[in-house]
Amino acid sequence: MSKSPPHITCVGEALVVLSAHRGPLETVDTFVRGAAGAEVNVATTIAALDISTSVITRVGDDGFGRFLTAHLADASVDTSAVIVDSTRPTALYIKERGGGSAHPHDLPLGASRMLYFRRGSAGAALTAEDIKKPGVQRVLSRTDLLHLSGITPALSDTARGAVAELMRGPQRCCFDLNYRPALWENPCSAADVLADCVRASDIALMGMDEAAAAFNATSPHQIRDEFPEPEYLVVKNDAHHVTGFHKDGAVEVPALSVDVVEKIGAGDAFAGGFLTGIVTGMATDRALRMGHICAAAALSSTDDAAKPPLEDLHRLLALSEEDWATAQFRKEP
């Protein structure tokens, strides 16, 4: 009997992003609407790589919520576990993009920052009871791998309970640290909650900088010593390479050279590419390459979840280690 194709389900808050024209917000008249949220970005990346994908989230009964649901469906992400909340709004954030002008409040060209409007949102109100809803249970019953991040337990006590409920389930689980201190009402409790989530996961992803902030970590190997439980542990660091641990082994894979347009969304794209590699049976180094390729596509675009052309994906995966180390990701014109 042939094995059914893998199915990945991403759980977290979906947001609308209004991307401003370049320059300080007080001078900007034009905004472009888009879909955002770490788990949404991961899901759309995975779906673009032809892996069956669902999202578990909550949206408001409003135009933004309907837009997000339609966006996910158009990206071939299953939306049958999207819960519509009739009392809370869909979350959104403003992305301010630097124009490099002499204005005192402008950012450097290529830089960006976010202004969030997510407190009291539908997504933040996720609960353990939501996980028991029939539509959510149907999705979970066909899920091989759950993807969650440290953003969700930071949003509310109920969302933290939903994450705990999911991580007790039978599905394999990936947890991306995504430590955002500003989201935690009690930052002192964050490290313990996040550490428990890492230890309960089968795959853990984190940046060296956020691991240092959350756990006082000083190196990838120290992190592995502290968190031996996940089968896979991936640590991204400032030297533009990634250390990937699988059981007792470790490999390092450098990032591709890329002309950076915007950094937002690159980590989510990396997660989507890496998880696609893992569920399709790639070795750790190849799965890390998948992550780097997807991250490079995001870095070279203003789209939080830009996808690499499949022909580029296959070409880059086939490079020798020597050629990979000097390769540059080139965006199609």
mmCIF file of C-alpha atoms in Angstrom:
data_model
loop_
_atom_site.group_PDB
_atom_site.id
_atom_site.type_symbol
_atom_site.label_atom_id
_atom_site.label_comp_id
_atom_site.label_asym_id
_atom_site.label_seq_id
_atom_site.Cartn_x
_atom_site.Cartn_y
_atom_site.Cartn_z
ATOM 1 C CA MET A 1 0.000 0.000 0.000
ATOM 2 C CA SER A 2 1.434 3.409 -0.987
ATOM 3 C CA LYS A 3 1.930 5.971 1.741
ATOM 4 C CA SER A 4 -0.319 9.031 1.590
ATOM 5 C CA PRO A 5 1.385 12.382 0.856
ATOM 6 C CA PRO A 6 2.465 14.341 3.966
ATOM 7 C CA HIS A 7 0.197 17.020 5.375
ATOM 8 C CA ILE A 8 1.480 19.954 7.452
ATOM 9 C CA THR A 9 -0.808 22.130 9.571
ATOM 10 C CA CYS A 10 0.294 25.584 10.744
ATOM 11 C CA VAL A 11 -1.295 27.105 13.848
ATOM 12 C CA GLY A 12 -1.191 30.787 14.737
ATOM 13 C CA GLU A 13 -2.552 34.273 14.256
ATOM 14 C CA ALA A 14 -3.311 35.487 10.741
ATOM 15 C CA LEU A 15 -2.932 39.230 10.223
ATOM 16 C CA VAL A 16 -3.526 41.767 7.496
ATOM 17 C CA VAL A 17 -0.489 43.909 6.700
ATOM 18 C CA LEU A 18 -0.764 47.384 5.219
ATOM 19 C CA SER A 19 2.595 48.077 3.562
ATOM 20 C CA ALA A 20 3.266 51.789 3.310
ATOM 21 C CA HIS A 21 4.867 53.501 0.364
ATOM 22 C CA ARG A 22 8.502 54.320 1.162
ATOM 23 C CA GLY A 23 9.019 57.130 3.647
ATOM 24 C CA PRO A 24 7.868 58.118 7.155
ATOM 25 C CA LEU A 25 4.235 57.312 7.936
ATOM 26 C CA GLU A 26 3.286 60.941 8.425
ATOM 27 C CA THR A 27 4.027 61.611 4.748
ATOM 28 C CA VAL A 28 2.647 58.402 3.224
ATOM 29 C CA ASP A 29 -0.716 58.342 1.450
ATOM 30 C CA THR A 30 -0.577 54.900 -0.171
ATOM 31 C CA PHE A 31 -0.695 51.472 1.461
ATOM 32 C CA VAL A 32 -0.847 48.041 -0.129
ATOM 33 C CA ARG A 33 -2.856 45.355 1.651
ATOM 34 C CA GLY A 34 -1.414 41.902 2.110
ATOM 35 C CA ALA A 35 -1.585 38.793 4.272
ATOM 36 C CA ALA A 36 0.848 38.219 7.130
ATOM 37 C CA GLY A 37 1.546 36.281 10.280
ATOM 38 C CA ALA A 38 4.458 33.916 10.819
ATOM 39 C CA GLU A 39 2.399 30.745 10.475
ATOM 40 C CA VAL A 40 0.507 32.083 7.446
ATOM 41 C CA ASN A 41 3.833 32.785 5.736
ATOM 42 C CA VAL A 42 5.091 29.300 6.537
ATOM 43 C CA ALA A 43 1.870 27.721 5.250
ATOM 44 C CA THR A 44 1.896 29.579 1.938
ATOM 45 C CA THR A 45 5.564 28.711 1.401
ATOM 46 C CA ILE A 46 4.854 25.021 2.041
ATOM 47 C CA ALA A 47 1.826 25.051 -0.253
ATOM 48 C CA ALA A 48 3.875 26.702 -3.015
ATOM 49 C CA LEU A 49 6.260 23.749 -2.747
ATOM 50 C CA ASP A 50 3.336 21.395 -3.462
ATOM 51 C CA ILE A 51 2.930 20.021 0.053
ATOM 52 C CA SER A 52 -0.616 19.614 1.376
ATOM 53 C CA THR A 53 -1.162 22.294 4.023
ATOM 54 C CA SER A 54 -3.837 23.587 6.399
ATOM 55 C CA VAL A 55 -4.041 26.539 8.774
ATOM 56 C CA ILE A 56 -5.723 26.616 12.192
ATOM 57 C CA THR A 57 -6.470 30.205 13.107
ATOM 58 C CA ARG A 58 -9.216 32.657 14.061
ATOM 59 C CA VAL A 59 -10.255 35.703 12.055
ATOM 60 C CA GLY A 60 -12.875 38.363 12.601
ATOM 61 C CA ASP A 61 -16.229 38.371 10.846
ATOM 62 C CA ASP A 62 -15.057 41.325 8.777
ATOM 63 C CA GLY A 63 -13.612 42.183 5.392
ATOM 64 C CA PHE A 64 -10.045 41.633 6.518
ATOM 65 C CA GLY A 65 -10.923 38.179 7.849
ATOM 66 C CA ARG A 66 -12.626 37.269 4.565
ATOM 67 C CA PHE A 67 -9.617 38.583 2.643
ATOM 68 C CA LEU A 68 -7.217 36.416 4.660
ATOM 69 C CA THR A 69 -9.338 33.302 4.190
ATOM 70 C CA ALA A 70 -9.551 33.918 0.456
ATOM 71 C CA HIS A 71 -5.810 34.617 0.254
ATOM 72 C CA LEU A 72 -5.005 31.306 1.924
ATOM 73 C CA ALA A 73 -7.421 29.407 -0.300
ATOM 74 C CA ASP A 74 -5.957 31.049 -3.408
ATOM 75 C CA ALA A 75 -2.515 29.917 -2.230
ATOM 76 C CA SER A 76 -3.812 26.307 -2.071
ATOM 77 C CA VAL A 77 -3.879 26.270 1.739
ATOM 78 C CA ASP A 78 -6.818 24.394 3.260
ATOM 79 C CA THR A 79 -8.997 26.811 5.281
ATOM 80 C CA SER A 80 -11.530 24.365 6.718
ATOM 81 C CA ALA A 81 -10.102 24.939 10.236
ATOM 82 C CA VAL A 82 -10.280 28.748 10.066
ATOM 83 C CA ILE A 83 -12.637 29.876 12.849
ATOM 84 C CA VAL A 84 -14.681 33.052 12.333
ATOM 85 C CA ASP A 85 -15.124 35.185 15.462
ATOM 86 C CA SER A 86 -18.203 37.418 15.389
ATOM 87 C CA THR A 87 -17.100 39.609 18.328
ATOM 88 C CA ARG A 88 -13.389 40.317 17.782
ATOM 89 C CA PRO A 89 -11.602 42.010 14.867
ATOM 90 C CA THR A 90 -8.992 40.566 12.571
ATOM 91 C CA ALA A 91 -5.506 41.676 13.623
ATOM 92 C CA LEU A 92 -3.442 43.943 11.409
ATOM 93 C CA TYR A 93 -0.129 45.721 11.329
ATOM 94 C CA ILE A 94 1.395 48.596 9.418
ATOM 95 C CA LYS A 95 4.734 48.009 7.710
ATOM 96 C CA GLU A 96 6.712 51.241 7.485
ATOM 97 C CA ARG A 97 9.361 51.113 4.749
ATOM 98 C CA GLY A 98 12.426 53.324 4.727
ATOM 99 C CA GLY A 99 12.952 55.795 1.937
ATOM 100 C CA GLY A 100 16.431 56.929 2.951
ATOM 101 C CA SER A 101 15.442 60.605 2.864
ATOM 102 C CA ALA A 102 16.640 63.424 5.118
ATOM 103 C CA HIS A 103 13.306 63.427 6.996
ATOM 104 C CA PRO A 104 14.052 63.003 10.735
ATOM 105 C CA HIS A 105 11.602 60.068 11.075
ATOM 106 C CA ASP A 106 12.496 58.249 7.870
ATOM 107 C CA LEU A 107 14.301 54.905 7.938
ATOM 108 C CA PRO A 108 17.319 53.993 5.807
ATOM 109 C CA LEU A 109 16.501 52.711 2.352
ATOM 110 C CA GLY A 110 15.660 49.013 2.590
ATOM 111 C CA ALA A 111 14.933 49.122 6.324
ATOM 112 C CA SER A 112 11.454 48.554 7.721
ATOM 113 C CA ARG A 113 9.553 48.431 11.002
ATOM 114 C CA MET A 114 6.134 47.269 12.103
ATOM 115 C CA LEU A 115 3.344 48.892 14.082
ATOM 116 C CA TYR A 116 0.952 46.221 15.390
ATOM 117 C CA PHE A 117 -2.791 46.405 16.114
ATOM 118 C CA ARG A 118 -3.367 42.911 17.487
ATOM 119 C CA ARG A 119 -4.398 43.233 21.155
ATOM 120 C CA GLY A 120 -7.868 41.727 21.607
ATOM 121 C CA SER A 121 -7.864 40.260 18.098
ATOM 122 C CA ALA A 122 -9.730 37.180 16.999
ATOM 123 C CA GLY A 123 -6.442 35.335 16.499
ATOM 124 C CA ALA A 124 -5.238 36.113 20.011
ATOM 125 C CA ALA A 125 -8.412 34.536 21.408
ATOM 126 C CA LEU A 126 -7.529 30.997 20.279
ATOM 127 C CA THR A 127 -8.478 28.500 23.009
ATOM 128 C CA ALA A 128 -8.024 24.830 23.872
ATOM 129 C CA GLU A 129 -11.772 24.452 23.250
ATOM 130 C CA ASP A 130 -11.226 25.616 19.665
ATOM 131 C CA ILE A 131 -8.927 22.638 19.156
ATOM 132 C CA LYS A 132 -11.851 20.324 19.939
ATOM 133 C CA LYS A 133 -14.127 21.801 17.262
ATOM 134 C CA PRO A 134 -15.129 19.241 14.580
ATOM 135 C CA GLY A 135 -13.521 21.132 11.702
ATOM 136 C CA VAL A 136 -10.245 21.452 13.562
ATOM 137 C CA GLN A 137 -10.295 17.803 14.601
ATOM 138 C CA ARG A 138 -10.849 16.716 10.998
ATOM 139 C CA VAL A 139 -7.750 18.635 9.947
ATOM 140 C CA LEU A 140 -5.698 17.270 12.837
ATOM 141 C CA SER A 141 -6.737 13.709 12.001
ATOM 142 C CA ARG A 142 -4.889 13.934 8.662
ATOM 143 C CA THR A 143 -1.962 16.013 9.892
ATOM 144 C CA ASP A 144 1.523 14.484 9.950
ATOM 145 C CA LEU A 145 3.343 17.565 11.261
ATOM 146 C CA LEU A 146 2.122 20.572 13.251
ATOM 147 C CA HIS A 147 3.962 23.869 13.001
ATOM 148 C CA LEU A 148 3.643 26.388 15.845
ATOM 149 C CA SER A 149 5.718 29.310 17.056
ATOM 150 C CA GLY A 150 6.493 31.249 20.221
ATOM 151 C CA ILE A 151 4.292 34.096 19.028
ATOM 152 C CA THR A 152 1.065 32.227 19.769
ATOM 153 C CA PRO A 153 1.612 31.478 23.485
ATOM 154 C CA ALA A 154 2.624 35.129 23.952
ATOM 155 C CA LEU A 155 -0.704 36.455 22.683
ATOM 156 C CA SER A 156 -2.946 35.376 25.582
ATOM 157 C CA ASP A 157 -3.412 32.813 28.334
ATOM 158 C CA THR A 158 -6.032 31.015 26.232
ATOM 159 C CA ALA A 159 -3.733 30.839 23.207
ATOM 160 C CA ARG A 160 -1.035 29.413 25.480
ATOM 161 C CA GLY A 161 -3.507 26.733 26.556
ATOM 162 C CA ALA A 162 -4.300 25.922 22.929
ATOM 163 C CA VAL A 163 -0.596 25.447 22.172
ATOM 164 C CA ALA A 164 -0.215 23.143 25.181
ATOM 165 C CA GLU A 165 -3.248 21.128 24.058
ATOM 166 C CA LEU A 166 -1.828 20.688 20.559
ATOM 167 C CA MET A 167 1.633 19.734 21.753
ATOM 168 C CA ARG A 168 0.135 16.945 23.841
ATOM 169 C CA GLY A 169 -1.446 15.469 20.711
ATOM 170 C CA PRO A 170 -0.189 12.542 18.621
ATOM 171 C CA GLN A 171 1.132 14.587 15.695
ATOM 172 C CA ARG A 172 4.814 15.372 15.269
ATOM 173 C CA CYS A 173 5.405 18.993 16.148
ATOM 174 C CA CYS A 174 7.717 21.735 14.943
ATOM 175 C CA PHE A 175 8.212 24.753 17.210
ATOM 176 C CA ASP A 176 9.829 27.944 15.929
ATOM 177 C CA LEU A 177 11.015 30.006 18.903
ATOM 178 C CA ASN A 178 10.057 33.395 17.404
ATOM 179 C CA TYR A 179 10.767 35.127 20.711
ATOM 180 C CA ARG A 180 9.065 38.551 20.739
ATOM 181 C CA PRO A 181 9.599 40.118 24.190
ATOM 182 C CA ALA A 182 7.150 42.970 23.527
ATOM 183 C CA LEU A 183 4.272 40.501 23.154
ATOM 184 C CA TRP A 184 4.675 38.973 26.604
ATOM 185 C CA GLU A 185 2.780 40.657 29.441
ATOM 186 C CA ASN A 186 5.143 38.928 31.856
ATOM 187 C CA PRO A 187 8.508 38.542 30.080
ATOM 188 C CA CYS A 188 9.896 36.724 33.114
ATOM 189 C CA SER A 189 7.597 33.773 32.384
ATOM 190 C CA ALA A 190 8.460 33.645 28.691
ATOM 191 C CA ALA A 191 11.677 31.645 29.011
ATOM 192 C CA ASP A 192 10.013 28.834 30.973
ATOM 193 C CA VAL A 193 7.034 28.597 28.616
ATOM 194 C CA LEU A 194 9.215 28.659 25.518
ATOM 195 C CA ALA A 195 11.674 26.133 26.955
ATOM 196 C CA ASP A 196 8.805 23.728 27.663
ATOM 197 C CA CYS A 197 7.607 24.105 24.070
ATOM 198 C CA VAL A 198 11.073 23.440 22.645
ATOM 199 C CA ARG A 199 11.452 20.326 24.781
ATOM 200 C CA ALA A 200 8.036 19.030 23.736
ATOM 201 C CA SER A 201 8.761 19.424 20.017
ATOM 202 C CA ASP A 202 10.194 17.005 17.468
ATOM 203 C CA ILE A 203 11.691 19.845 15.420
ATOM 204 C CA ALA A 204 12.852 23.129 16.947
ATOM 205 C CA LEU A 205 13.937 26.241 15.042
ATOM 206 C CA MET A 206 15.512 29.371 16.509
ATOM 207 C CA GLY A 207 17.845 32.245 15.780
ATOM 208 C CA MET A 208 21.030 32.522 17.804
ATOM 209 C CA ASP A 209 20.097 36.080 18.809
ATOM 210 C CA GLU A 210 16.673 35.144 20.165
ATOM 211 C CA ALA A 211 18.053 32.049 21.892
ATOM 212 C CA ALA A 212 20.591 34.308 23.610
ATOM 213 C CA ALA A 213 17.811 36.664 24.705
ATOM 214 C CA ALA A 214 15.440 33.936 25.894
ATOM 215 C CA PHE A 215 17.855 31.345 27.297
ATOM 216 C CA ASN A 216 21.196 33.181 27.717
ATOM 217 C CA ALA A 217 22.638 30.845 25.105
ATOM 218 C CA THR A 218 26.111 31.502 23.710
ATOM 219 C CA SER A 219 26.486 28.912 20.919
ATOM 220 C CA PRO A 220 24.482 26.396 18.883
ATOM 221 C CA HIS A 221 26.153 23.492 20.682
ATOM 222 C CA GLN A 222 25.263 24.944 24.072
ATOM 223 C CA ILE A 223 21.643 25.163 22.915
ATOM 224 C CA ARG A 224 21.771 21.521 21.847
ATOM 225 C CA ASP A 225 23.171 20.536 25.223
ATOM 226 C CA GLU A 226 20.301 22.356 26.922
ATOM 227 C CA PHE A 227 17.652 20.993 24.555
ATOM 228 C CA PRO A 228 18.546 17.421 23.555
ATOM 229 C CA GLU A 229 14.888 16.388 23.211
ATOM 230 C CA PRO A 230 13.952 17.516 19.652
ATOM 231 C CA GLU A 231 15.020 15.093 16.933
ATOM 232 C CA TYR A 232 15.977 18.114 14.817
ATOM 233 C CA LEU A 233 17.301 21.402 16.194
ATOM 234 C CA VAL A 234 18.119 24.220 13.779
ATOM 235 C CA VAL A 235 20.011 27.314 14.923
ATOM 236 C CA LYS A 236 20.375 30.288 12.565
ATOM 237 C CA ASN A 237 23.188 32.667 13.454
ATOM 238 C CA ASP A 238 24.666 36.050 12.597
ATOM 239 C CA ALA A 239 27.441 34.573 10.470
ATOM 240 C CA HIS A 240 24.807 33.803 7.809
ATOM 241 C CA HIS A 241 24.964 30.083 8.193
ATOM 242 C CA VAL A 242 22.824 27.534 9.975
ATOM 243 C CA THR A 243 23.739 24.692 12.295
ATOM 244 C CA GLY A 244 21.395 21.751 11.972
ATOM 245 C CA PHE A 245 21.358 18.992 14.577
ATOM 246 C CA HIS A 246 19.755 15.641 13.838
ATOM 247 C CA LYS A 247 19.871 13.286 16.764
ATOM 248 C CA ASP A 248 23.598 13.122 17.655
ATOM 249 C CA GLY A 249 24.880 14.593 14.394
ATOM 250 C CA ALA A 250 25.410 18.211 13.313
ATOM 251 C CA VAL A 251 25.951 19.940 9.975
ATOM 252 C CA GLU A 252 26.529 23.561 9.020
ATOM 253 C CA VAL A 253 25.167 25.025 5.791
ATOM 254 C CA PRO A 254 25.968 28.605 4.739
ATOM 255 C CA ALA A 255 23.295 30.904 3.385
ATOM 256 C CA LEU A 256 23.185 31.913 -0.261
ATOM 257 C CA SER A 257 24.446 35.346 -1.239
ATOM 258 C CA VAL A 258 21.459 37.551 -2.037
ATOM 259 C CA ASP A 259 20.721 41.188 -2.780
ATOM 260 C CA VAL A 260 18.461 42.000 0.171
ATOM 261 C CA VAL A 261 15.329 43.993 -0.581
ATOM 262 C CA GLU A 262 13.663 43.388 2.790
ATOM 263 C CA LYS A 263 14.375 41.060 5.710
ATOM 264 C CA ILE A 264 10.821 40.564 7.005
ATOM 265 C CA GLY A 265 9.466 37.065 6.350
ATOM 266 C CA ALA A 266 12.800 35.388 5.581
ATOM 267 C CA GLY A 267 12.737 33.276 8.747
ATOM 268 C CA ASP A 268 9.243 32.023 7.970
ATOM 269 C CA ALA A 269 10.245 31.172 4.405
ATOM 270 C CA PHE A 270 13.265 29.281 5.766
ATOM 271 C CA ALA A 271 10.975 27.288 8.072
ATOM 272 C CA GLY A 272 8.628 26.418 5.209
ATOM 273 C CA GLY A 273 11.469 25.240 3.009
ATOM 274 C CA PHE A 274 13.175 23.244 5.752
ATOM 275 C CA LEU A 275 9.975 21.491 6.835
ATOM 276 C CA THR A 276 9.190 20.629 3.225
ATOM 277 C CA GLY A 277 12.598 19.014 2.974
ATOM 278 C CA ILE A 278 12.102 17.021 6.155
ATOM 279 C CA VAL A 279 8.616 15.676 5.342
ATOM 280 C CA THR A 280 9.755 14.649 1.843
ATOM 281 C CA GLY A 281 12.635 12.615 3.269
ATOM 282 C CA MET A 282 15.629 14.849 2.585
ATOM 283 C CA ALA A 283 18.802 14.561 4.613
ATOM 284 C CA THR A 284 19.384 17.395 7.083
ATOM 285 C CA ASP A 285 21.859 19.282 4.879
ATOM 286 C CA ARG A 286 19.510 19.189 1.881
ATOM 287 C CA ALA A 287 16.561 20.299 3.984
ATOM 288 C CA LEU A 288 18.673 23.214 5.258
ATOM 289 C CA ARG A 289 19.429 24.148 1.661
ATOM 290 C CA MET A 290 15.701 24.160 0.972
ATOM 291 C CA GLY A 291 15.291 26.584 3.854
ATOM 292 C CA HIS A 292 18.064 28.858 2.595
ATOM 293 C CA ILE A 293 16.643 28.948 -0.943
ATOM 294 C CA CYS A 294 13.181 29.908 0.259
ATOM 295 C CA ALA A 295 14.654 32.512 2.624
ATOM 296 C CA ALA A 296 16.661 34.021 -0.238
ATOM 297 C CA ALA A 297 13.476 34.351 -2.294
ATOM 298 C CA ALA A 298 11.830 36.228 0.576
ATOM 299 C CA LEU A 299 14.882 38.439 1.153
ATOM 300 C CA SER A 300 14.897 39.506 -2.482
ATOM 301 C CA SER A 301 11.223 40.537 -2.422
ATOM 302 C CA THR A 302 8.859 42.790 -0.484
ATOM 303 C CA ASP A 303 6.488 39.821 -0.232
ATOM 304 C CA ASP A 304 6.756 38.180 3.225
ATOM 305 C CA ALA A 305 6.265 34.751 1.662
ATOM 306 C CA ALA A 306 7.891 34.972 -1.780
ATOM 307 C CA LYS A 307 8.520 31.611 -3.436
ATOM 308 C CA PRO A 308 11.546 30.539 -5.487
ATOM 309 C CA PRO A 309 10.922 29.277 -9.028
ATOM 310 C CA LEU A 310 10.963 25.486 -8.944
ATOM 311 C CA GLU A 311 13.671 25.317 -11.613
ATOM 312 C CA ASP A 312 15.949 27.458 -9.412
ATOM 313 C CA LEU A 313 15.143 25.260 -6.445
ATOM 314 C CA HIS A 314 16.215 22.084 -8.227
ATOM 315 C CA ARG A 315 19.331 23.718 -9.715
ATOM 316 C CA LEU A 316 20.552 25.035 -6.356
ATOM 317 C CA LEU A 317 19.831 21.790 -4.536
ATOM 318 C CA ALA A 318 22.015 19.960 -7.050
ATOM 319 C CA LEU A 319 25.118 22.142 -6.512
ATOM 320 C CA SER A 320 28.249 20.661 -5.008
ATOM 321 C CA GLU A 321 29.208 21.865 -1.523
ATOM 322 C CA GLU A 322 31.981 23.990 -3.052
ATOM 323 C CA ASP A 323 29.649 25.628 -5.569
ATOM 324 C CA TRP A 324 26.926 26.107 -2.963
ATOM 325 C CA ALA A 325 29.321 28.011 -0.688
ATOM 326 C CA THR A 326 29.812 30.697 -3.369
ATOM 327 C CA ALA A 327 26.355 30.611 -4.971
ATOM 328 C CA GLN A 328 24.178 33.685 -5.277
ATOM 329 C CA PHE A 329 20.412 33.700 -5.442
ATOM 330 C CA ARG A 330 19.321 35.771 -8.393
ATOM 331 C CA LYS A 331 15.755 37.027 -8.531
ATOM 332 C CA GLU A 332 14.022 36.698 -11.867
ATOM 333 C CA PRO A 333 13.425 40.118 -13.481
#
